[in-house]
Amino acid sequence: MPIPEITPAELARRLAGPPESRPVLVDVRFPHEHEWVALPGSVLMPLPELEDFHEQLDAFRGRPVVVYCHHGVRSLDGAAYLIDRGLQAVSLQGGIDLYSRTVDPSLPRY
């Protein structure tokens, strides 16, 4: 079953909406990547440690969750993990790199 994805443009549209309808942003990259550049308000949960965040993830139940990484590969695994646990998760297509190229060029690229 394919993992659902969201485009950078659609994510930007949702982030610009009312606060109560904005998705939770989960960054599954490593800490050094998150320190370099991150989407505002995102929560760092490195993919290899994702299962360690089960209590924090439970708090996201009933809310849309967008999982992102650098290029959108690790986030597919992260979104699949969250979906398997009953969360409403999608992966950011192209990751933060595509987001910075198409939506917010002020975000540093690496």
PDB file of C-alpha atoms in Angstrom:
ATOM      1  CA  MET A   1       0.000   0.000   0.000  1.00  0.00           C
ATOM      2  CA  PRO A   2       1.542   3.334  -1.017  1.00  0.00           C
ATOM      3  CA  ILE A   3       2.292   5.865   1.696  1.00  0.00           C
ATOM      4  CA  PRO A   4       0.328   9.104   1.212  1.00  0.00           C
ATOM      5  CA  GLU A   5       2.374  12.182   0.381  1.00  0.00           C
ATOM      6  CA  ILE A   6       1.753  15.912   0.522  1.00  0.00           C
ATOM      7  CA  THR A   7       3.351  18.391  -1.856  1.00  0.00           C
ATOM      8  CA  PRO A   8       5.361  21.316  -0.500  1.00  0.00           C
ATOM      9  CA  ALA A   9       2.793  23.759  -1.933  1.00  0.00           C
ATOM     10  CA  GLU A  10      -0.091  21.986  -0.195  1.00  0.00           C
ATOM     11  CA  LEU A  11       1.842  21.892   3.085  1.00  0.00           C
ATOM     12  CA  ALA A  12       2.511  25.625   2.824  1.00  0.00           C
ATOM     13  CA  ARG A  13      -1.204  26.210   2.237  1.00  0.00           C
ATOM     14  CA  ARG A  14      -2.135  24.172   5.307  1.00  0.00           C
ATOM     15  CA  LEU A  15       0.501  25.872   7.459  1.00  0.00           C
ATOM     16  CA  ALA A  16      -0.940  29.242   6.472  1.00  0.00           C
ATOM     17  CA  GLY A  17      -4.399  28.174   7.633  1.00  0.00           C
ATOM     18  CA  PRO A  18      -5.971  28.551  11.058  1.00  0.00           C
ATOM     19  CA  PRO A  19      -3.796  27.224  13.901  1.00  0.00           C
ATOM     20  CA  GLU A  20      -6.292  24.540  14.891  1.00  0.00           C
ATOM     21  CA  SER A  21      -6.133  22.977  11.416  1.00  0.00           C
ATOM     22  CA  ARG A  22      -2.351  23.075  10.955  1.00  0.00           C
ATOM     23  CA  PRO A  23      -0.600  19.714  10.861  1.00  0.00           C
ATOM     24  CA  VAL A  24       1.996  18.537  13.336  1.00  0.00           C
ATOM     25  CA  LEU A  25       5.418  18.527  11.668  1.00  0.00           C
ATOM     26  CA  VAL A  26       7.681  15.594  12.552  1.00  0.00           C
ATOM     27  CA  ASP A  27      11.304  15.788  11.376  1.00  0.00           C
ATOM     28  CA  VAL A  28      12.838  12.302  11.141  1.00  0.00           C
ATOM     29  CA  ARG A  29      16.333  13.513  10.209  1.00  0.00           C
ATOM     30  CA  PHE A  30      19.322  13.482  12.540  1.00  0.00           C
ATOM     31  CA  PRO A  31      19.929  16.266  15.094  1.00  0.00           C
ATOM     32  CA  HIS A  32      22.749  17.883  13.092  1.00  0.00           C
ATOM     33  CA  GLU A  33      20.452  18.135  10.049  1.00  0.00           C
ATOM     34  CA  HIS A  34      17.654  19.627  12.148  1.00  0.00           C
ATOM     35  CA  GLU A  35      20.071  22.197  13.592  1.00  0.00           C
ATOM     36  CA  TRP A  36      21.126  23.200  10.081  1.00  0.00           C
ATOM     37  CA  VAL A  37      17.579  23.806   8.824  1.00  0.00           C
ATOM     38  CA  ALA A  38      14.110  22.840  10.012  1.00  0.00           C
ATOM     39  CA  LEU A  39      10.540  23.758   9.277  1.00  0.00           C
ATOM     40  CA  PRO A  40       9.295  26.168  11.956  1.00  0.00           C
ATOM     41  CA  GLY A  41       7.518  24.425  14.804  1.00  0.00           C
ATOM     42  CA  SER A  42       8.651  20.954  13.799  1.00  0.00           C
ATOM     43  CA  VAL A  43       9.430  18.251  16.341  1.00  0.00           C
ATOM     44  CA  LEU A  44      12.661  16.289  15.930  1.00  0.00           C
ATOM     45  CA  MET A  45      12.186  12.518  16.170  1.00  0.00           C
ATOM     46  CA  PRO A  46      15.069  10.806  14.342  1.00  0.00           C
ATOM     47  CA  LEU A  47      13.841   7.814  12.352  1.00  0.00           C
ATOM     48  CA  PRO A  48      16.038   5.226  14.138  1.00  0.00           C
ATOM     49  CA  GLU A  49      14.582   6.416  17.478  1.00  0.00           C
ATOM     50  CA  LEU A  50      10.968   6.940  16.397  1.00  0.00           C
ATOM     51  CA  GLU A  51       9.590   4.101  18.497  1.00  0.00           C
ATOM     52  CA  ASP A  52      11.111   5.745  21.607  1.00  0.00           C
ATOM     53  CA  PHE A  53       8.696   8.676  21.165  1.00  0.00           C
ATOM     54  CA  HIS A  54       5.507   6.607  21.599  1.00  0.00           C
ATOM     55  CA  GLU A  55       4.137   8.799  24.418  1.00  0.00           C
ATOM     56  CA  GLN A  56       4.712  12.019  22.495  1.00  0.00           C
ATOM     57  CA  LEU A  57       3.283  10.457  19.332  1.00  0.00           C
ATOM     58  CA  ASP A  58       0.131   9.423  21.208  1.00  0.00           C
ATOM     59  CA  ALA A  59      -0.505  13.132  21.858  1.00  0.00           C
ATOM     60  CA  PHE A  60      -0.803  13.627  18.071  1.00  0.00           C
ATOM     61  CA  ARG A  61      -3.764  11.239  17.703  1.00  0.00           C
ATOM     62  CA  GLY A  62      -6.650  12.844  15.865  1.00  0.00           C
ATOM     63  CA  ARG A  63      -4.420  15.484  14.270  1.00  0.00           C
ATOM     64  CA  PRO A  64      -2.853  15.432  10.811  1.00  0.00           C
ATOM     65  CA  VAL A  65       0.879  14.703  10.941  1.00  0.00           C
ATOM     66  CA  VAL A  66       3.368  15.570   8.189  1.00  0.00           C
ATOM     67  CA  VAL A  67       6.633  13.643   8.393  1.00  0.00           C
ATOM     68  CA  TYR A  68       9.640  15.108   6.604  1.00  0.00           C
ATOM     69  CA  CYS A  69      13.320  14.466   6.001  1.00  0.00           C
ATOM     70  CA  HIS A  70      15.923  15.771   3.551  1.00  0.00           C
ATOM     71  CA  HIS A  71      14.656  14.377   0.236  1.00  0.00           C
ATOM     72  CA  GLY A  72      11.483  12.505   1.172  1.00  0.00           C
ATOM     73  CA  VAL A  73      12.833   8.967   1.502  1.00  0.00           C
ATOM     74  CA  ARG A  74      13.195   8.486   5.266  1.00  0.00           C
ATOM     75  CA  SER A  75       9.912  10.304   5.783  1.00  0.00           C
ATOM     76  CA  LEU A  76       8.095   7.569   3.842  1.00  0.00           C
ATOM     77  CA  ASP A  77       9.310   5.046   6.423  1.00  0.00           C
ATOM     78  CA  GLY A  78       8.428   7.410   9.260  1.00  0.00           C
ATOM     79  CA  ALA A  79       4.937   8.022   7.918  1.00  0.00           C
ATOM     80  CA  ALA A  80       4.410   4.269   7.432  1.00  0.00           C
ATOM     81  CA  TYR A  81       5.413   3.676  11.058  1.00  0.00           C
ATOM     82  CA  LEU A  82       2.958   6.312  12.291  1.00  0.00           C
ATOM     83  CA  ILE A  83       0.149   5.032  10.056  1.00  0.00           C
ATOM     84  CA  ASP A  84       0.711   1.509  11.433  1.00  0.00           C
ATOM     85  CA  ARG A  85       0.155   2.998  14.892  1.00  0.00           C
ATOM     86  CA  GLY A  86      -3.104   4.619  13.898  1.00  0.00           C
ATOM     87  CA  LEU A  87      -1.963   8.190  13.256  1.00  0.00           C
ATOM     88  CA  GLN A  88      -3.075  10.344  10.315  1.00  0.00           C
ATOM     89  CA  ALA A  89       0.375  10.697   8.773  1.00  0.00           C
ATOM     90  CA  VAL A  90       1.674  11.704   5.357  1.00  0.00           C
ATOM     91  CA  SER A  91       5.174  12.176   3.997  1.00  0.00           C
ATOM     92  CA  LEU A  92       6.422  15.489   2.604  1.00  0.00           C
ATOM     93  CA  GLN A  93       7.171  14.829  -1.059  1.00  0.00           C
ATOM     94  CA  GLY A  94      10.768  15.790  -1.872  1.00  0.00           C
ATOM     95  CA  GLY A  95      11.521  16.619   1.761  1.00  0.00           C
ATOM     96  CA  ILE A  96      12.747  19.908   3.102  1.00  0.00           C
ATOM     97  CA  ASP A  97      15.007  20.252   0.069  1.00  0.00           C
ATOM     98  CA  LEU A  98      12.077  20.500  -2.359  1.00  0.00           C
ATOM     99  CA  TYR A  99      10.178  22.683   0.118  1.00  0.00           C
ATOM    100  CA  SER A 100      13.088  25.133   0.217  1.00  0.00           C
ATOM    101  CA  ARG A 101      13.386  25.128  -3.591  1.00  0.00           C
ATOM    102  CA  THR A 102       9.692  25.601  -4.350  1.00  0.00           C
ATOM    103  CA  VAL A 103       8.120  27.310  -1.330  1.00  0.00           C
ATOM    104  CA  ASP A 104      10.650  29.030   0.918  1.00  0.00           C
ATOM    105  CA  PRO A 105      14.034  29.758  -0.683  1.00  0.00           C
ATOM    106  CA  SER A 106      15.193  31.438   2.533  1.00  0.00           C
ATOM    107  CA  LEU A 107      15.634  27.980   4.069  1.00  0.00           C
ATOM    108  CA  PRO A 108      19.259  26.845   3.747  1.00  0.00           C
ATOM    109  CA  ARG A 109      19.888  23.816   1.530  1.00  0.00           C
ATOM    110  CA  TYR A 110      22.522  21.148   2.084  1.00  0.00           C
TER     111      TYR A 110
END
